[in-house]
PDB file of C-alpha atoms in Angstrom:
ATOM      1  CA  UNK A   1      85.762  32.650   0.105  1.00  0.00           C
ATOM      2  CA  UNK A   2      86.923  33.803   3.748  1.00  0.00           C
ATOM      3  CA  UNK A   3      85.206  32.770   5.939  1.00  0.00           C
ATOM      4  CA  UNK A   4      83.912  35.723   8.140  1.00  0.00           C
ATOM      5  CA  UNK A   5      82.963  35.602  11.531  1.00  0.00           C
ATOM      6  CA  UNK A   6      80.963  37.332  13.834  1.00  0.00           C
ATOM      7  CA  UNK A   7      78.387  39.870  13.717  1.00  0.00           C
ATOM      8  CA  UNK A   8      76.143  39.635  10.557  1.00  0.00           C
ATOM      9  CA  UNK A   9      73.419  42.005  11.591  1.00  0.00           C
ATOM     10  CA  UNK A  10      72.808  43.967   8.127  1.00  0.00           C
ATOM     11  CA  UNK A  11      71.546  47.585   7.977  1.00  0.00           C
ATOM     12  CA  UNK A  12      68.511  47.871   5.216  1.00  0.00           C
ATOM     13  CA  UNK A  13      68.416  51.842   3.763  1.00  0.00           C
ATOM     14  CA  UNK A  14      65.169  52.348   2.197  1.00  0.00           C
ATOM     15  CA  UNK A  15      66.016  55.846   0.220  1.00  0.00           C
ATOM     16  CA  UNK A  16      63.958  57.939  -1.160  1.00  0.00           C
ATOM     17  CA  UNK A  17      60.557  56.534  -1.310  1.00  0.00           C
ATOM     18  CA  UNK A  18      58.947  59.474  -2.698  1.00  0.00           C
ATOM     19  CA  UNK A  19      55.161  58.826  -1.944  1.00  0.00           C
ATOM     20  CA  UNK A  20      51.728  61.425  -2.234  1.00  0.00           C
ATOM     21  CA  UNK A  21      49.806  62.060   1.022  1.00  0.00           C
ATOM     22  CA  UNK A  22      46.998  65.051   2.438  1.00  0.00           C
ATOM     23  CA  UNK A  23      49.113  65.823   5.325  1.00  0.00           C
ATOM     24  CA  UNK A  24      48.494  69.263   6.959  1.00  0.00           C
ATOM     25  CA  UNK A  25      46.280  71.485   8.680  1.00  0.00           C
ATOM     26  CA  UNK A  26      45.854  74.407   6.496  1.00  0.00           C
ATOM     27  CA  UNK A  27      42.860  74.370   3.921  1.00  0.00           C
ATOM     28  CA  UNK A  28      44.752  73.828   1.420  1.00  0.00           C
ATOM     29  CA  UNK A  29      46.844  70.806   2.646  1.00  0.00           C
ATOM     30  CA  UNK A  30      43.608  69.410   3.837  1.00  0.00           C
ATOM     31  CA  UNK A  31      42.473  69.665   0.193  1.00  0.00           C
ATOM     32  CA  UNK A  32      45.571  68.818  -1.854  1.00  0.00           C
ATOM     33  CA  UNK A  33      47.440  66.440  -1.933  1.00  0.00           C
ATOM     34  CA  UNK A  34      51.210  66.645  -1.896  1.00  0.00           C
ATOM     35  CA  UNK A  35      54.468  64.833  -1.959  1.00  0.00           C
ATOM     36  CA  UNK A  36      56.581  62.931   1.146  1.00  0.00           C
ATOM     37  CA  UNK A  37      59.460  61.447   1.019  1.00  0.00           C
ATOM     38  CA  UNK A  38      60.441  58.279   2.913  1.00  0.00           C
ATOM     39  CA  UNK A  39      63.516  57.194   4.314  1.00  0.00           C
ATOM     40  CA  UNK A  40      63.847  54.065   6.535  1.00  0.00           C
ATOM     41  CA  UNK A  41      67.349  52.551   8.104  1.00  0.00           C
ATOM     42  CA  UNK A  42      67.201  49.555   9.857  1.00  0.00           C
ATOM     43  CA  UNK A  43      69.042  46.874  10.922  1.00  0.00           C
ATOM     44  CA  UNK A  44      68.483  43.162  11.392  1.00  0.00           C
ATOM     45  CA  UNK A  45      71.030  39.671  11.709  1.00  0.00           C
ATOM     46  CA  UNK A  46      71.086  38.411   8.300  1.00  0.00           C
ATOM     47  CA  UNK A  47      72.839  35.347   9.280  1.00  0.00           C
ATOM     48  CA  UNK A  48      70.944  32.695   8.303  1.00  0.00           C
ATOM     49  CA  UNK A  49      70.184  35.020   4.913  1.00  0.00           C
ATOM     50  CA  UNK A  50      74.210  35.158   4.657  1.00  0.00           C
ATOM     51  CA  UNK A  51      74.617  31.322   5.000  1.00  0.00           C
ATOM     52  CA  UNK A  52      71.273  30.144   3.560  1.00  0.00           C
ATOM     53  CA  UNK A  53      71.772  32.408   0.200  1.00  0.00           C
ATOM     54  CA  UNK A  54      68.245  32.151   0.208  1.00  0.00           C
ATOM     55  CA  UNK A  55      64.860  35.074   0.075  1.00  0.00           C
ATOM     56  CA  UNK A  56      63.162  32.874   2.646  1.00  0.00           C
ATOM     57  CA  UNK A  57      66.075  33.749   5.623  1.00  0.00           C
ATOM     58  CA  UNK A  58      66.171  37.422   4.554  1.00  0.00           C
ATOM     59  CA  UNK A  59      63.625  40.437   5.603  1.00  0.00           C
ATOM     60  CA  UNK A  60      61.875  40.982   2.625  1.00  0.00           C
ATOM     61  CA  UNK A  61      62.230  44.766   2.219  1.00  0.00           C
ATOM     62  CA  UNK A  62      60.062  44.712  -0.218  1.00  0.00           C
ATOM     63  CA  UNK A  63      57.240  43.695   1.780  1.00  0.00           C
ATOM     64  CA  UNK A  64      58.092  46.914   4.098  1.00  0.00           C
ATOM     65  CA  UNK A  65      58.023  48.986   1.041  1.00  0.00           C
ATOM     66  CA  UNK A  66      54.897  47.837  -0.219  1.00  0.00           C
ATOM     67  CA  UNK A  67      53.471  48.308   3.256  1.00  0.00           C
ATOM     68  CA  UNK A  68      54.422  51.600   3.694  1.00  0.00           C
ATOM     69  CA  UNK A  69      53.514  52.471  -0.043  1.00  0.00           C
ATOM     70  CA  UNK A  70      49.565  51.224   0.863  1.00  0.00           C
ATOM     71  CA  UNK A  71      49.341  52.766   4.413  1.00  0.00           C
ATOM     72  CA  UNK A  72      51.396  56.613   2.772  1.00  0.00           C
ATOM     73  CA  UNK A  73      50.169  56.680  -0.346  1.00  0.00           C
ATOM     74  CA  UNK A  74      46.833  59.149  -1.146  1.00  0.00           C
ATOM     75  CA  UNK A  75      45.592  58.650   2.215  1.00  0.00           C
ATOM     76  CA  UNK A  76      45.524  61.560   4.819  1.00  0.00           C
ATOM     77  CA  UNK A  77      47.518  62.590   7.919  1.00  0.00           C
ATOM     78  CA  UNK A  78      47.210  65.837  10.418  1.00  0.00           C
ATOM     79  CA  UNK A  79      50.920  65.842  11.217  1.00  0.00           C
ATOM     80  CA  UNK A  80      54.180  64.443   9.627  1.00  0.00           C
ATOM     81  CA  UNK A  81      54.919  63.699  13.315  1.00  0.00           C
ATOM     82  CA  UNK A  82      51.930  60.783  13.603  1.00  0.00           C
ATOM     83  CA  UNK A  83      52.897  60.120   9.673  1.00  0.00           C
ATOM     84  CA  UNK A  84      55.862  59.267  10.395  1.00  0.00           C
ATOM     85  CA  UNK A  85      55.043  56.669  13.928  1.00  0.00           C
ATOM     86  CA  UNK A  86      52.119  55.156  11.960  1.00  0.00           C
ATOM     87  CA  UNK A  87      55.397  54.320   9.204  1.00  0.00           C
ATOM     88  CA  UNK A  88      57.972  53.297  12.157  1.00  0.00           C
ATOM     89  CA  UNK A  89      55.151  51.266  13.568  1.00  0.00           C
ATOM     90  CA  UNK A  90      54.476  49.203   9.453  1.00  0.00           C
ATOM     91  CA  UNK A  91      58.656  48.835  10.247  1.00  0.00           C
ATOM     92  CA  UNK A  92      58.924  47.840  13.252  1.00  0.00           C
ATOM     93  CA  UNK A  93      55.338  44.945  12.775  1.00  0.00           C
ATOM     94  CA  UNK A  94      58.455  42.410  11.550  1.00  0.00           C
ATOM     95  CA  UNK A  95      59.785  40.651  14.249  1.00  0.00           C
ATOM     96  CA  UNK A  96      63.480  40.192  12.173  1.00  0.00           C
ATOM     97  CA  UNK A  97      63.646  44.216  12.964  1.00  0.00           C
ATOM     98  CA  UNK A  98      65.787  44.994  16.175  1.00  0.00           C
ATOM     99  CA  UNK A  99      66.630  48.794  15.080  1.00  0.00           C
ATOM    100  CA  UNK A 100      65.177  51.121  13.076  1.00  0.00           C
ATOM    101  CA  UNK A 101      64.942  54.948  12.116  1.00  0.00           C
ATOM    102  CA  UNK A 102      62.105  57.246   9.195  1.00  0.00           C
ATOM    103  CA  UNK A 103      62.784  60.304   8.578  1.00  0.00           C
ATOM    104  CA  UNK A 104      59.667  61.967   6.659  1.00  0.00           C
ATOM    105  CA  UNK A 105      60.006  64.582   4.797  1.00  0.00           C
ATOM    106  CA  UNK A 106      57.517  67.045   3.724  1.00  0.00           C
ATOM    107  CA  UNK A 107      59.332  69.487   1.065  1.00  0.00           C
ATOM    108  CA  UNK A 108      58.311  73.075   0.631  1.00  0.00           C
ATOM    109  CA  UNK A 109      56.949  73.019   4.360  1.00  0.00           C
ATOM    110  CA  UNK A 110      58.399  76.104   4.871  1.00  0.00           C
ATOM    111  CA  UNK A 111      59.033  79.602   2.981  1.00  0.00           C
ATOM    112  CA  UNK A 112      62.857  79.122   2.063  1.00  0.00           C
ATOM    113  CA  UNK A 113      63.652  75.726   3.901  1.00  0.00           C
ATOM    114  CA  UNK A 114      63.415  73.279   0.721  1.00  0.00           C
ATOM    115  CA  UNK A 115      61.716  70.626   3.597  1.00  0.00           C
ATOM    116  CA  UNK A 116      61.220  69.380   7.347  1.00  0.00           C
ATOM    117  CA  UNK A 117      61.456  66.724   8.690  1.00  0.00           C
ATOM    118  CA  UNK A 118      60.816  64.250  11.471  1.00  0.00           C
ATOM    119  CA  UNK A 119      63.040  61.568  12.765  1.00  0.00           C
ATOM    120  CA  UNK A 120      61.864  58.659  15.008  1.00  0.00           C
ATOM    121  CA  UNK A 121      63.758  55.254  16.232  1.00  0.00           C
ATOM    122  CA  UNK A 122      62.774  52.484  18.034  1.00  0.00           C
ATOM    123  CA  UNK A 123      64.340  49.492  18.874  1.00  0.00           C
ATOM    124  CA  UNK A 124      62.996  45.791  20.199  1.00  0.00           C
ATOM    125  CA  UNK A 125      64.189  44.813  24.037  1.00  0.00           C
ATOM    126  CA  UNK A 126      66.010  41.445  23.984  1.00  0.00           C
TER     127      UNK A 126
END
């Protein structure tokens, strides 16, 4: 196999994580769970994972996903902005993550619109 040198910055995407939460400020939103669609994109240095071919050397995105599910599913949030910030904070708690973006959609939040989404990004200072 040909050796590849250089940047081993991996991009991991968690796509379309569909959860239910109480999200909003209107009485109907407070009393009824709604779908939220979560997308996470993150980068980390995957050199050790590539070289060792061992899960212990890789960023465990399953753990991150479980943490997001545990925090969001069935819980209450007034604002989509706050929910997005909290999910981004969960992702950035993992020291291996260099940069992350989280976008959360609230389907059918507006009449005539498929969804409304909020996107936030964070990066770790070197």
